Each structure stands twice: as structure tokens, then as C-alpha cells.
Amino acid sequence: MPDWIAHILVAWTIGTILGFKFKQFNSANIALFIVGSLVPDIIKITMLFGYLGIGLSKFFIPLHTPIGSLIIATIFSFFFKEQRIALFFLIGGMFTHYMLDLLLFDINGGIYLLYPLSWNQYQLGLITNYDFNITVLSIIISFTVYLISNKIHKRQLLKHKT
Ligand SMILES: [Zn+2]
């Protein structure tokens, strides 16, 4: 699992780029997109229990699977007035999470993409867990996108004025 910073930046960047084209990707929905990108790693909360000596991590493995995250995202979406839209953006964010995780080499064997149909694990193994290049790269890319989106916003403001 790349760190949360990478997950947040990748989701923000993809959401912002899609926002150039689709107005549905506004800041509120991009926020949902980011939350969605963190949903699969809710499993990390179990680490807190680990510190307390309670070994729950095995029990929570299904949460780091597409189906497990889908259930969590659906529960989250109940808290929103526009439930369908919320679910759409949460799932989109989740998708970016698994895309990024799939690139990883994981000693534990990768992601249980097909759980509960199969316990097969999948990974592309392109990056190691300790490789911070992915974080650095995501910072550089998201900063570039940030500058571009700033420019676009300024241009739109000028258009409104004239
Ligand atoms: Zn993950």
C-alpha cells in the first residue's frame, strides 16, 4: 500500500483533471473522490488495535478488497443527501486506490481482487513499498496540475468580468 499522501494526491489530481472537462467534478465531489481513495485502507485502523495487542488485521483483510470497499462506500453514501452521486465519486476514488496498489510489489502477495470468489492475489510489482519515488512523483504531478487549474480558474474569472 503506498502511503496515504500518494493516494490522496493521485485522487485529487485525477479528480481535478476530470474537472477540466466535467463540471460534476467540483470541489465537493473531488473531496468525496479523495475519501473514496482512502476507504480501502480503512484496514490501517486495525494497526491501532495491533498496538494494543489485539490482533484484528486478519479479520479485516476483506476490507482491502474491491467488494469489501464497495460495502464500506455504500454505507458511507447513506450519510449523503444525493446518495447515488456520493457513491459514484466514492467508488471512483476507490478505483484510483486499487490502480495505485496494483502497481506495487507486495511481499504479502498483492490484492485479493476477486474476493470472495477466489483468494488469488494480484499485483504488477512495479514499485516496492519502500519506494518513495511514487510519493515524490505524485507531488510533482499534482503540483503541476494545481498550477494549470489555477491558470484555468483565473482565465474563467477574467471571462466573467469582460
Ligand atoms: Zn491499499
mmCIF file of C-alpha atoms and ligand atoms in Angstrom:
data_model
loop_
_atom_site.group_PDB
_atom_site.id
_atom_site.type_symbol
_atom_site.label_atom_id
_atom_site.label_comp_id
_atom_site.label_asym_id
_atom_site.label_seq_id
_atom_site.Cartn_x
_atom_site.Cartn_y
_atom_site.Cartn_z
ATOM 1 C CA MET A 1 0.000 0.000 0.000
ATOM 2 C CA PRO A 2 1.595 3.295 -0.984
ATOM 3 C CA ASP A 3 1.202 5.853 1.738
ATOM 4 C CA TRP A 4 -1.890 7.931 2.195
ATOM 5 C CA ILE A 5 -0.231 11.033 0.751
ATOM 6 C CA ALA A 6 0.208 9.305 -2.604
ATOM 7 C CA HIS A 7 -3.380 8.035 -2.556
ATOM 8 C CA ILE A 8 -4.747 11.482 -1.714
ATOM 9 C CA LEU A 9 -2.610 13.251 -4.332
ATOM 10 C CA VAL A 10 -3.412 10.775 -7.086
ATOM 11 C CA ALA A 11 -7.165 11.014 -6.386
ATOM 12 C CA TRP A 12 -7.023 14.811 -6.205
ATOM 13 C CA THR A 13 -5.017 15.016 -9.450
ATOM 14 C CA ILE A 14 -7.309 12.683 -11.397
ATOM 15 C CA GLY A 15 -10.402 14.423 -9.993
ATOM 16 C CA THR A 16 -9.039 17.860 -10.879
ATOM 17 C CA ILE A 17 -8.068 16.806 -14.409
ATOM 18 C CA LEU A 18 -11.545 15.319 -14.944
ATOM 19 C CA GLY A 19 -12.913 18.600 -13.576
ATOM 20 C CA PHE A 20 -11.384 20.421 -16.564
ATOM 21 C CA LYS A 21 -13.828 18.527 -18.741
ATOM 22 C CA PHE A 22 -16.749 17.562 -16.482
ATOM 23 C CA LYS A 23 -18.317 20.157 -14.220
ATOM 24 C CA GLN A 24 -19.627 17.380 -11.918
ATOM 25 C CA PHE A 25 -16.054 17.119 -10.635
ATOM 26 C CA ASN A 26 -16.456 20.176 -8.394
ATOM 27 C CA SER A 27 -14.553 20.589 -5.148
ATOM 28 C CA ALA A 28 -17.192 18.814 -3.012
ATOM 29 C CA ASN A 29 -17.241 15.792 -5.287
ATOM 30 C CA ILE A 30 -13.464 15.733 -5.567
ATOM 31 C CA ALA A 31 -13.418 15.605 -1.751
ATOM 32 C CA LEU A 32 -15.640 12.510 -1.942
ATOM 33 C CA PHE A 33 -13.307 11.105 -4.574
ATOM 34 C CA ILE A 34 -10.406 11.522 -2.120
ATOM 35 C CA VAL A 35 -12.355 9.914 0.735
ATOM 36 C CA GLY A 36 -13.115 7.035 -1.621
ATOM 37 C CA SER A 37 -9.419 6.658 -2.371
ATOM 38 C CA LEU A 38 -8.780 6.121 1.349
ATOM 39 C CA VAL A 39 -11.658 3.720 2.009
ATOM 40 C CA PRO A 40 -9.705 0.538 1.148
ATOM 41 C CA ASP A 41 -7.029 1.452 3.674
ATOM 42 C CA ILE A 42 -9.527 1.705 6.499
ATOM 43 C CA ILE A 43 -7.819 -1.565 7.332
ATOM 44 C CA LYS A 44 -4.973 0.524 8.728
ATOM 45 C CA ILE A 45 -7.154 1.466 11.669
ATOM 46 C CA THR A 46 -6.644 -2.122 12.750
ATOM 47 C CA MET A 47 -2.978 -1.273 13.272
ATOM 48 C CA LEU A 48 -4.095 0.829 16.215
ATOM 49 C CA PHE A 49 -5.619 -2.299 17.714
ATOM 50 C CA GLY A 50 -2.365 -4.055 16.914
ATOM 51 C CA TYR A 51 -0.519 -1.594 19.160
ATOM 52 C CA LEU A 52 -2.934 -2.503 21.917
ATOM 53 C CA GLY A 53 -2.068 -6.141 21.407
ATOM 54 C CA ILE A 54 -5.380 -7.040 19.786
ATOM 55 C CA GLY A 55 -4.718 -8.895 16.532
ATOM 56 C CA LEU A 56 -7.614 -7.998 14.275
ATOM 57 C CA SER A 57 -5.770 -7.444 10.998
ATOM 58 C CA LYS A 58 -6.607 -10.902 9.586
ATOM 59 C CA PHE A 59 -10.246 -10.304 10.334
ATOM 60 C CA PHE A 60 -10.210 -7.017 8.385
ATOM 61 C CA ILE A 61 -8.421 -8.308 5.246
ATOM 62 C CA PRO A 62 -11.728 -8.414 3.284
ATOM 63 C CA LEU A 63 -11.972 -4.620 3.658
ATOM 64 C CA HIS A 64 -8.946 -4.225 1.409
ATOM 65 C CA THR A 65 -10.776 -5.920 -1.452
ATOM 66 C CA PRO A 66 -12.977 -4.240 -4.070
ATOM 67 C CA ILE A 67 -16.120 -5.887 -2.708
ATOM 68 C CA GLY A 68 -15.291 -5.004 0.908
ATOM 69 C CA SER A 69 -14.567 -1.386 -0.016
ATOM 70 C CA LEU A 70 -17.762 -1.253 -2.039
ATOM 71 C CA ILE A 71 -19.763 -2.227 1.039
ATOM 72 C CA ILE A 72 -17.998 0.432 3.148
ATOM 73 C CA ALA A 73 -18.519 3.070 0.424
ATOM 74 C CA THR A 74 -22.207 2.175 0.216
ATOM 75 C CA ILE A 75 -22.566 2.607 3.989
ATOM 76 C CA PHE A 76 -20.747 5.991 3.765
ATOM 77 C CA SER A 77 -23.038 7.100 0.949
ATOM 78 C CA PHE A 78 -26.095 6.722 3.211
ATOM 79 C CA PHE A 79 -24.907 9.829 5.027
ATOM 80 C CA PHE A 80 -25.328 11.956 1.900
ATOM 81 C CA LYS A 81 -28.457 13.545 0.573
ATOM 82 C CA GLU A 82 -27.531 12.746 -3.011
ATOM 83 C CA GLN A 83 -26.636 9.186 -2.229
ATOM 84 C CA ARG A 84 -26.118 7.981 -5.801
ATOM 85 C CA ILE A 85 -23.755 10.816 -6.666
ATOM 86 C CA ALA A 86 -21.833 10.291 -3.419
ATOM 87 C CA LEU A 87 -21.495 6.583 -4.148
ATOM 88 C CA PHE A 88 -20.313 7.279 -7.685
ATOM 89 C CA PHE A 89 -17.471 9.513 -6.505
ATOM 90 C CA LEU A 90 -16.543 7.229 -3.589
ATOM 91 C CA ILE A 91 -16.267 4.294 -5.992
ATOM 92 C CA GLY A 92 -14.230 6.386 -8.421
ATOM 93 C CA GLY A 93 -11.807 7.203 -5.613
ATOM 94 C CA MET A 94 -11.635 3.548 -4.597
ATOM 95 C CA PHE A 95 -10.759 2.687 -8.147
ATOM 96 C CA THR A 96 -7.724 5.024 -8.074
ATOM 97 C CA HIS A 97 -6.651 3.323 -4.825
ATOM 98 C CA TYR A 98 -6.577 -0.142 -6.342
ATOM 99 C CA MET A 99 -4.913 1.092 -9.550
ATOM 100 C CA LEU A 100 -2.093 2.531 -7.475
ATOM 101 C CA ASP A 101 -1.857 -0.506 -5.161
ATOM 102 C CA LEU A 102 -1.740 -2.855 -8.143
ATOM 103 C CA LEU A 103 1.483 -1.200 -9.302
ATOM 104 C CA LEU A 104 3.132 -2.315 -6.093
ATOM 105 C CA PHE A 105 5.272 -5.229 -5.256
ATOM 106 C CA ASP A 106 3.752 -6.602 -2.051
ATOM 107 C CA ILE A 107 5.548 -9.279 -0.038
ATOM 108 C CA ASN A 108 2.174 -10.453 1.215
ATOM 109 C CA GLY A 109 1.222 -11.283 -2.350
ATOM 110 C CA GLY A 110 -0.907 -8.410 -3.634
ATOM 111 C CA ILE A 111 -4.595 -7.612 -3.713
ATOM 112 C CA TYR A 112 -7.464 -10.064 -3.383
ATOM 113 C CA LEU A 113 -9.245 -8.588 -6.396
ATOM 114 C CA LEU A 114 -11.774 -11.384 -6.756
ATOM 115 C CA TYR A 115 -12.547 -11.988 -3.097
ATOM 116 C CA PRO A 116 -14.833 -13.743 -2.050
ATOM 117 C CA LEU A 117 -14.889 -15.724 -5.301
ATOM 118 C CA SER A 118 -11.224 -16.506 -5.048
ATOM 119 C CA TRP A 119 -8.282 -15.961 -2.719
ATOM 120 C CA ASN A 120 -5.974 -15.235 -5.680
ATOM 121 C CA GLN A 121 -3.791 -12.182 -5.169
ATOM 122 C CA TYR A 122 -2.852 -9.748 -7.917
ATOM 123 C CA GLN A 123 -0.026 -7.276 -8.336
ATOM 124 C CA LEU A 124 2.109 -5.791 -11.087
ATOM 125 C CA GLY A 125 5.123 -5.427 -8.791
ATOM 126 C CA LEU A 126 6.493 -2.305 -10.468
ATOM 127 C CA ILE A 127 7.195 -0.363 -7.265
ATOM 128 C CA THR A 128 8.285 -1.533 -3.833
ATOM 129 C CA ASN A 129 6.507 -0.457 -0.690
ATOM 130 C CA TYR A 130 9.590 1.441 0.435
ATOM 131 C CA ASP A 131 9.924 3.346 -2.798
ATOM 132 C CA PHE A 132 9.142 6.958 -2.053
ATOM 133 C CA ASN A 133 9.604 7.933 -5.705
ATOM 134 C CA ILE A 134 5.912 7.351 -6.206
ATOM 135 C CA THR A 135 5.149 9.900 -3.492
ATOM 136 C CA VAL A 136 7.639 12.395 -4.913
ATOM 137 C CA LEU A 137 6.318 11.823 -8.433
ATOM 138 C CA SER A 138 2.713 12.267 -7.308
ATOM 139 C CA ILE A 139 3.675 15.520 -5.535
ATOM 140 C CA ILE A 140 5.319 16.865 -8.714
ATOM 141 C CA ILE A 141 2.414 15.837 -10.969
ATOM 142 C CA SER A 142 -0.269 17.171 -8.635
ATOM 143 C CA PHE A 143 1.592 20.458 -8.207
ATOM 144 C CA THR A 144 1.753 20.862 -11.988
ATOM 145 C CA VAL A 145 -1.980 20.131 -12.241
ATOM 146 C CA TYR A 146 -2.573 22.621 -9.425
ATOM 147 C CA LEU A 147 -0.757 25.363 -11.371
ATOM 148 C CA ILE A 148 -2.702 24.550 -14.538
ATOM 149 C CA SER A 149 -6.056 24.543 -12.721
ATOM 150 C CA ASN A 150 -5.167 27.888 -11.135
ATOM 151 C CA LYS A 151 -4.496 29.340 -14.573
ATOM 152 C CA ILE A 152 -7.775 27.988 -15.937
ATOM 153 C CA HIS A 153 -9.714 29.413 -12.983
ATOM 154 C CA LYS A 154 -8.112 32.814 -13.430
ATOM 155 C CA ARG A 155 -8.961 32.776 -17.105
ATOM 156 C CA GLN A 156 -12.575 31.898 -16.309
ATOM 157 C CA LEU A 157 -12.748 34.769 -13.826
ATOM 158 C CA LEU A 158 -11.440 37.200 -16.449
ATOM 159 C CA LYS A 159 -14.014 35.933 -18.925
ATOM 160 C CA HIS A 160 -16.751 36.636 -16.413
ATOM 161 C CA LYS A 161 -15.513 40.171 -15.877
ATOM 162 C CA THR A 162 -15.392 41.126 -19.573
HETATM 163 ZN ZN ZN B 1 -4.220 -0.138 -0.209
#
